[in-house]
GROMACS .gro file of C-alpha atoms in nm:
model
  297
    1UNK     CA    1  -0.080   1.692   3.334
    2UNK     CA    2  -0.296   1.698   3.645
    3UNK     CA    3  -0.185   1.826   4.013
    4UNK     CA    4   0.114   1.704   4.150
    5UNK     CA    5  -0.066   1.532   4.435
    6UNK     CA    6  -0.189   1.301   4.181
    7UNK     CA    7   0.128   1.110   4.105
    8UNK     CA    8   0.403   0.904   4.282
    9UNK     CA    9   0.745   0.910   4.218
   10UNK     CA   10   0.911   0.584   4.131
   11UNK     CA   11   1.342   0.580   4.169
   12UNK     CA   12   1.500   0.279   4.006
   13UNK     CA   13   1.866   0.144   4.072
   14UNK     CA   14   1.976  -0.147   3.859
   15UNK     CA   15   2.290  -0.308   3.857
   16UNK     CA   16   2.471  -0.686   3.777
   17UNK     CA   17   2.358  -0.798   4.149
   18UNK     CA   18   1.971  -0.656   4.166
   19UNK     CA   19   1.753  -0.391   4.061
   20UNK     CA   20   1.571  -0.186   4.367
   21UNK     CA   21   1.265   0.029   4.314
   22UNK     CA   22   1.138   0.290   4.581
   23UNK     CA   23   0.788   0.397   4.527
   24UNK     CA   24   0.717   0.780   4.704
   25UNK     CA   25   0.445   1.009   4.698
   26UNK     CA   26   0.489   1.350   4.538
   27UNK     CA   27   0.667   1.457   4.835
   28UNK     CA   28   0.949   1.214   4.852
   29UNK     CA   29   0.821   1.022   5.119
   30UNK     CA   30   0.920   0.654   5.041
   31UNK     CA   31   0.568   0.433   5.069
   32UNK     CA   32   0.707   0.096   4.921
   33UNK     CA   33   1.041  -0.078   4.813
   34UNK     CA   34   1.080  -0.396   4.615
   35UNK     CA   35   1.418  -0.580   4.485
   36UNK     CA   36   1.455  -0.764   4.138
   37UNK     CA   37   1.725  -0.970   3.922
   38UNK     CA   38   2.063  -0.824   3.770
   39UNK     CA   39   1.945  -0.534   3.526
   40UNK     CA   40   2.279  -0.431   3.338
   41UNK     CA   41   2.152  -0.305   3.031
   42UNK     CA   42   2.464  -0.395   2.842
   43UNK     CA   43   2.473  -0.745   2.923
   44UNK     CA   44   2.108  -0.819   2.839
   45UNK     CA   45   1.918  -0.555   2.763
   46UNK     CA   46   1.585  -0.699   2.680
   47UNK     CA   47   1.633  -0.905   2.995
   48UNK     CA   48   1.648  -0.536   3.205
   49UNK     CA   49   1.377  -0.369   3.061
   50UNK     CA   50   1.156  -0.721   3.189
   51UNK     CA   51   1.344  -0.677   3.499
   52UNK     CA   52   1.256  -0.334   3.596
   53UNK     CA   53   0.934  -0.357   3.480
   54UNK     CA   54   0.853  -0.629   3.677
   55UNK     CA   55   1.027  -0.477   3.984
   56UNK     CA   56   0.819  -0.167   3.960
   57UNK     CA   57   0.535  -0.374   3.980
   58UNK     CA   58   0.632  -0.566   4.302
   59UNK     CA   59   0.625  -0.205   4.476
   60UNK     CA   60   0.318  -0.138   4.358
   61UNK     CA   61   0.159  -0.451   4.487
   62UNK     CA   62   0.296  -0.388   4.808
   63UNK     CA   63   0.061  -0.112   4.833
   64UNK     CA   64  -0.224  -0.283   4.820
   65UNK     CA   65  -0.549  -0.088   4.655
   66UNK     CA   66  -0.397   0.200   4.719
   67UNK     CA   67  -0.143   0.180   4.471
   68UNK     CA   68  -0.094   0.429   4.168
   69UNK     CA   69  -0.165   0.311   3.808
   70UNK     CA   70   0.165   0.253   3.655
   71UNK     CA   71   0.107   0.559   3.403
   72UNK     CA   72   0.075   0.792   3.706
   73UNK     CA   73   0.425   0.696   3.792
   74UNK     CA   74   0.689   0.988   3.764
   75UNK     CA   75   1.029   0.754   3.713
   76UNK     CA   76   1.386   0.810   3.703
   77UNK     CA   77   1.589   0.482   3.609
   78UNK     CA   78   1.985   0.484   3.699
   79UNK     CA   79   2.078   0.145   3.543
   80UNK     CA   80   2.440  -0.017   3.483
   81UNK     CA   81   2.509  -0.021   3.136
   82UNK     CA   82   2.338   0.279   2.997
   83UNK     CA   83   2.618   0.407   2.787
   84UNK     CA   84   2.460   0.714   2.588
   85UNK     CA   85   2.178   0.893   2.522
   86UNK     CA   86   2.022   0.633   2.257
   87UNK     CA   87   2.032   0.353   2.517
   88UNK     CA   88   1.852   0.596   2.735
   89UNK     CA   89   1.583   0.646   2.510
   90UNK     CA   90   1.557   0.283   2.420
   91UNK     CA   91   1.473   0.196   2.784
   92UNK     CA   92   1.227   0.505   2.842
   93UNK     CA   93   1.022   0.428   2.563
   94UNK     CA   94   0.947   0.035   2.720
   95UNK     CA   95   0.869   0.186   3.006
   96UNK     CA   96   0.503   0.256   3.099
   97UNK     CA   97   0.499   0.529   3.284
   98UNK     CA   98   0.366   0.917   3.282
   99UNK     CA   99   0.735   1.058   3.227
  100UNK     CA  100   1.070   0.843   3.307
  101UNK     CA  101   1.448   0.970   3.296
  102UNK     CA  102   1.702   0.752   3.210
  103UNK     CA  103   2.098   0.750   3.301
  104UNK     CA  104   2.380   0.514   3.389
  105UNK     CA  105   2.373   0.458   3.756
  106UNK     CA  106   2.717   0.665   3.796
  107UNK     CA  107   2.477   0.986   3.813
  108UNK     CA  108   2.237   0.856   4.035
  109UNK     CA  109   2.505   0.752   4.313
  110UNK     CA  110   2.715   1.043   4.302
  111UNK     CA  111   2.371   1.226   4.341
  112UNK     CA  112   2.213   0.996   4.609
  113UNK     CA  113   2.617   0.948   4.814
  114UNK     CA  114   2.727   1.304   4.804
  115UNK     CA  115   2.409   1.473   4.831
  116UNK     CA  116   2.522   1.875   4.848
  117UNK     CA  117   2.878   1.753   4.945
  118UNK     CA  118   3.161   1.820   4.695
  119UNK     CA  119   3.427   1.483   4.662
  120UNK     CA  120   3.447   1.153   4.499
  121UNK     CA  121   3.231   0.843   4.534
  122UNK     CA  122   3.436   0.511   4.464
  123UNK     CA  123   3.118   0.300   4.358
  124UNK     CA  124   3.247  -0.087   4.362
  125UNK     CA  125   3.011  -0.361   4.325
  126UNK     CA  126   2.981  -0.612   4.097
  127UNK     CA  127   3.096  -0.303   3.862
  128UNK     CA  128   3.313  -0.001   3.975
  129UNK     CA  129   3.334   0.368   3.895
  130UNK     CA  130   3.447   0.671   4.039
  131UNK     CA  131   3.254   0.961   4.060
  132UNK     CA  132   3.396   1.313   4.144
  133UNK     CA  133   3.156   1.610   4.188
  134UNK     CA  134   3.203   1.961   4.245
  135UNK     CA  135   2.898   2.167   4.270
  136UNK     CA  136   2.675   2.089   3.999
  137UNK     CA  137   2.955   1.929   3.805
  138UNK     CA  138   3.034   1.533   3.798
  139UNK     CA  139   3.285   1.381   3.641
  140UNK     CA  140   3.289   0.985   3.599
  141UNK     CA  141   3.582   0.745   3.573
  142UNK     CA  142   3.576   0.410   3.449
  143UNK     CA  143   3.284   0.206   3.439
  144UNK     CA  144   3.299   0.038   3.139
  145UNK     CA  145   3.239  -0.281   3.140
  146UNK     CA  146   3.419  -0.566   3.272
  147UNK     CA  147   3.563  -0.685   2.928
  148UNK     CA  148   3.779  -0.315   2.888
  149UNK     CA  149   3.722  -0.176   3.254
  150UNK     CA  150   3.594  -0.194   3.576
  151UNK     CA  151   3.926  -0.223   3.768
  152UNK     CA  152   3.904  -0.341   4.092
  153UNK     CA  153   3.533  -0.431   4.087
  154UNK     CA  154   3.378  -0.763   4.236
  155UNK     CA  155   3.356  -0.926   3.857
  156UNK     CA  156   3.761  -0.792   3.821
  157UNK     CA  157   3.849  -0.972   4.161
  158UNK     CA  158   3.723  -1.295   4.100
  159UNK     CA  159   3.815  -1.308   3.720
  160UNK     CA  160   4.165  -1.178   3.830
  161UNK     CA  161   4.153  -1.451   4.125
  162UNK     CA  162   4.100  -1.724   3.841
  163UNK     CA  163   4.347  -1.594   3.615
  164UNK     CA  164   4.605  -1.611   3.909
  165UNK     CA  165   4.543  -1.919   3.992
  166UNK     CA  166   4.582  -2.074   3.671
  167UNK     CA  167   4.918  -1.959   3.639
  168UNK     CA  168   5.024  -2.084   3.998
  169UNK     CA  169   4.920  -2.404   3.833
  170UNK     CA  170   5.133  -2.356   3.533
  171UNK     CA  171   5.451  -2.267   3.817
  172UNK     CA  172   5.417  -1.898   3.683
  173UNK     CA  173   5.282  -1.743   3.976
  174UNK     CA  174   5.243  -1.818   4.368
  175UNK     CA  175   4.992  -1.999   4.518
  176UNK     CA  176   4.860  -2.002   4.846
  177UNK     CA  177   4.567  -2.111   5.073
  178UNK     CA  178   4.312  -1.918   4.831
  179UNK     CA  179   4.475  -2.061   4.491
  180UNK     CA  180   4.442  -2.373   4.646
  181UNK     CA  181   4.114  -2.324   4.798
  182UNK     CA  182   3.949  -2.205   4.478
  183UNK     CA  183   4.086  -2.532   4.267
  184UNK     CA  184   3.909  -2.766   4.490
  185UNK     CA  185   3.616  -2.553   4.428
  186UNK     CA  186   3.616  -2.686   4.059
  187UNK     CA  187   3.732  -3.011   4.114
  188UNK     CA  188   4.114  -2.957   4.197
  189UNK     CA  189   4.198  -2.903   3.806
  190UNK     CA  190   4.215  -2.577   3.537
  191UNK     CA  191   3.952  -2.765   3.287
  192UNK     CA  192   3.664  -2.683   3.568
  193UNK     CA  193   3.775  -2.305   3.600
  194UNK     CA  194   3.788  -2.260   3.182
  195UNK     CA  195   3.432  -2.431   3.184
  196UNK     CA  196   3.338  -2.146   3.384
  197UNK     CA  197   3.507  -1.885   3.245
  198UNK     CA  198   3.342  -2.016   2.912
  199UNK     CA  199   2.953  -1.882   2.982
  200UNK     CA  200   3.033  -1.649   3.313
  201UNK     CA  201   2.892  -1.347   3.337
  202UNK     CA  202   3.022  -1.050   3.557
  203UNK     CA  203   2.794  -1.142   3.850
  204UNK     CA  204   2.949  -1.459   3.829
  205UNK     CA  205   3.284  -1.360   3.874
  206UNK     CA  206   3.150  -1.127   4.134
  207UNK     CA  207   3.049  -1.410   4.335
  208UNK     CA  208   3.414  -1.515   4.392
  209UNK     CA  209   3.497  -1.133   4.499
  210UNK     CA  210   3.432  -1.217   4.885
  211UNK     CA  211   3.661  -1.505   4.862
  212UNK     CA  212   3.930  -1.253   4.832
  213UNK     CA  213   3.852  -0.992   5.007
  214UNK     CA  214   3.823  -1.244   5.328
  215UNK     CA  215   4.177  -1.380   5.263
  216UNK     CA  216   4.352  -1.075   5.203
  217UNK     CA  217   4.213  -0.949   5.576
  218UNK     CA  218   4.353  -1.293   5.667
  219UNK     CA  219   4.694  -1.229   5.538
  220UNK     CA  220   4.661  -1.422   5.233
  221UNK     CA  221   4.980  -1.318   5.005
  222UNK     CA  222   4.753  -1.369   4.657
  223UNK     CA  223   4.417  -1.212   4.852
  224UNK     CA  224   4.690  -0.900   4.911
  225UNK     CA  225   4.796  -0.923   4.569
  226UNK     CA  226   4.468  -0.879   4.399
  227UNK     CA  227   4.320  -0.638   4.651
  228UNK     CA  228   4.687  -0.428   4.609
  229UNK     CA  229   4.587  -0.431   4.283
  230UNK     CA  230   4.224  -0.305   4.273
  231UNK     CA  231   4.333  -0.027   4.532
  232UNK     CA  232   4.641   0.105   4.298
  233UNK     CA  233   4.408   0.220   4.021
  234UNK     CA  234   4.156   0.352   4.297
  235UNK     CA  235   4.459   0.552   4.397
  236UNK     CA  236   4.565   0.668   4.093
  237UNK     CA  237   4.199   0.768   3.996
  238UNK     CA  238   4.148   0.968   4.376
  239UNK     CA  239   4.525   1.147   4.272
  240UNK     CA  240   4.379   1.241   3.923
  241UNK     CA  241   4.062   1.392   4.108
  242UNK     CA  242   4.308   1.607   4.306
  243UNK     CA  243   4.101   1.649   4.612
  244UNK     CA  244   4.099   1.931   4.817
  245UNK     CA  245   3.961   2.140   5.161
  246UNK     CA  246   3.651   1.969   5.270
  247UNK     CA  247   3.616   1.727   4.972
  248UNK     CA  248   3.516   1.398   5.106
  249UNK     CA  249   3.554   1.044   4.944
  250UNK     CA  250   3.246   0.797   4.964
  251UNK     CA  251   3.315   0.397   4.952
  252UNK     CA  252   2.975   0.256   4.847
  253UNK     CA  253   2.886  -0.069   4.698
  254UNK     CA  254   2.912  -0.482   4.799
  255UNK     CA  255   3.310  -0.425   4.738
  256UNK     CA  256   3.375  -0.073   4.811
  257UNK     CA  257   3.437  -0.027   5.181
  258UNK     CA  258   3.687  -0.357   5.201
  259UNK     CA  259   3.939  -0.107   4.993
  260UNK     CA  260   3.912   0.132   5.260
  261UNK     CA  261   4.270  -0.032   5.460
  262UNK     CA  262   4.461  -0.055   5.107
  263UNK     CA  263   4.438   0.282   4.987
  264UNK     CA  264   4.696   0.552   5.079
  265UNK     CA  265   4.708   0.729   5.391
  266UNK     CA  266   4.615   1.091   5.301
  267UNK     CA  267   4.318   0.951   5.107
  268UNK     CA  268   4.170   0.691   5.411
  269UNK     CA  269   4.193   1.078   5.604
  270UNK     CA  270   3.921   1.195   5.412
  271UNK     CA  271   3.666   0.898   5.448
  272UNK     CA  272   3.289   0.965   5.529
  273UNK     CA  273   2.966   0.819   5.528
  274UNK     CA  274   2.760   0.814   5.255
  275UNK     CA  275   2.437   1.049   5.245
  276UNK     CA  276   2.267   0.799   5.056
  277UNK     CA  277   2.196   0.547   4.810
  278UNK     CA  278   2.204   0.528   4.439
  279UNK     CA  279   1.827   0.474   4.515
  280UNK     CA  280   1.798   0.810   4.724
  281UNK     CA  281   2.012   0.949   4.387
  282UNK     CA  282   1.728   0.829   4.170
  283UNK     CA  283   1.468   0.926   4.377
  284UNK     CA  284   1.593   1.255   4.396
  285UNK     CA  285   1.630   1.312   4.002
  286UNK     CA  286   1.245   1.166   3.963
  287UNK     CA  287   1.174   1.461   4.216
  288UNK     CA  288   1.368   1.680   3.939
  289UNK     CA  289   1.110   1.576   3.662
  290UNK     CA  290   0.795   1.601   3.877
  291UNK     CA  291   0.914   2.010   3.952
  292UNK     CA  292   1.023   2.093   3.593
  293UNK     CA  293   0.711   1.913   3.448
  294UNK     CA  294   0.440   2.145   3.742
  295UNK     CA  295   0.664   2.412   3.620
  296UNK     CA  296   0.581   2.380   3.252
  297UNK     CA  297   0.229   2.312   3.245
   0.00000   0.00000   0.00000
């Protein structure tokens, strides 16, 4: 392997909203970004290996002439729906470049939030996770998917905001201004809502996550339901965690800070910013391989 000089770094973040790419030199000074489609390896994953590769790409044309050669790239991919080492591998070896690292995106944004910081990072986008990291230790929660997890994730919210309202229709269940206000999206009737539920996909659902969030800051009583609900197992996950002296806890994603007024008192207390991104995460971990890789040759 030649001098480090002679490659770039390449961090990848993929989840069910976008994939991001930063492009750095061997330093870790960012020299491009680009954005792509959804790349949740579990929902499609030929679909996020085309993604990211096409992503990567994007960065590199924003450099003009003096962009790398794609094989000169040191990468580190943290993707949504990597969910062992085999998927890892499966991604790595479609991707073209001199060496590439693979993970779920939980590692990468405990890495990139916390930086050196011990605490727990309650990662809630179209997906949701929590991360809890002590020293050179992380423990994940959740994360699973939105068909057997992902509590009180964007996807949950909205599929949880449907469900809801179909049983206010049925008399099962109260409605209110958002019930309503999501049946005359599909044309005031339940058959419009199961023709959606029939091909959605967790971005989808994710879509309607705003909707509720917005009404329970309004005072909506089903908005305060569902966002009650999301912040009870966020709760119970930051109690399991048992967080202590200067431990901090990190609200990151699309969804993540809105939960910030429903969780408990002695947790809001230990609130801070984030360091960084799941990007910065990745970024950091390509970084990782450059070192060990000067280190062995």
């Amino acid at each position: 392997m030649g001098s480090i000089v002679e490659y770039h770094l390449c961090a990848i973040d993929g989840g069910g909203t976008g994939c991001r790419v930063a492009i750095a030199r061997a330093d870790g000074t960012v020299v491009s970004r680009a954005s792509g489609g959804p790349a949740n390896f579990a929902t499609d994953a030929a679909r996020t290996v085309d993604v990211v590769r096409e992503t990567v790409l994007a960065a590199l044309r924003e450099l003009g002439g003096e962009a790398p050669d794609p094989q000169r790239l040191i990468a580190h991919a943290g993707l949504a729906g990597i969910m062992n080492a085999q998927d890892a591998r499966a991604l790595a070896a479609q991707l073209p470049y001199a060496r590439c690292g693979v993970s779920d995106d939980r590692l990468t944004s405990a890495i990139g939030v916390l930086g050196l910081r011990d605490g727990a990072v309650l990662a809630i986008g179209t997906g949701a996770f929590v991360a809890i990291k002590r020293g050179g230790d992380v423990r994940f929660l959740g994360g699973w998917g939105l068909h057997v997890g992902d509590q009180a994730s964007g996807a949950r919210l909205g599929r949880e905001l449907l469900e809801h309202t179909l049983l206010a229709w049925d008399g099962l269940a109260p409605e209110s201004g958002l019930t309503r206000a999501i049946l005359a999206r599909f044309d005031g009737a339940p058959a419009g809502i199961v023709a959606f539920a029939g091909s959605a996909r967790p971005a989808d659902y994710a879509r309607l996550a705003p909707l509720v969030v917005d009404a329970a800051k309004a005072g909506d009583a089903v908005g305060r339901i569902l966002m009650d609900r999301g912040a009870a197992y966020l709760n119970g996950a930051l109690d399991f965690a048992r967080l202590s002296g200067a431990d901090i806890i990190c609200l990151t994603g699309g969804v993540g800070p809105h939960y910030e007024a429903f969780l408990a008192a002695t947790h809001r207390e230990r609130i801070g910013r984030p360091e960084g991104s799941a990007l910065d995460g990745a970024l950091q971990l390509a970084r990782r391989i450059l070192e060990e890789t000067e280190t062995r040759a």
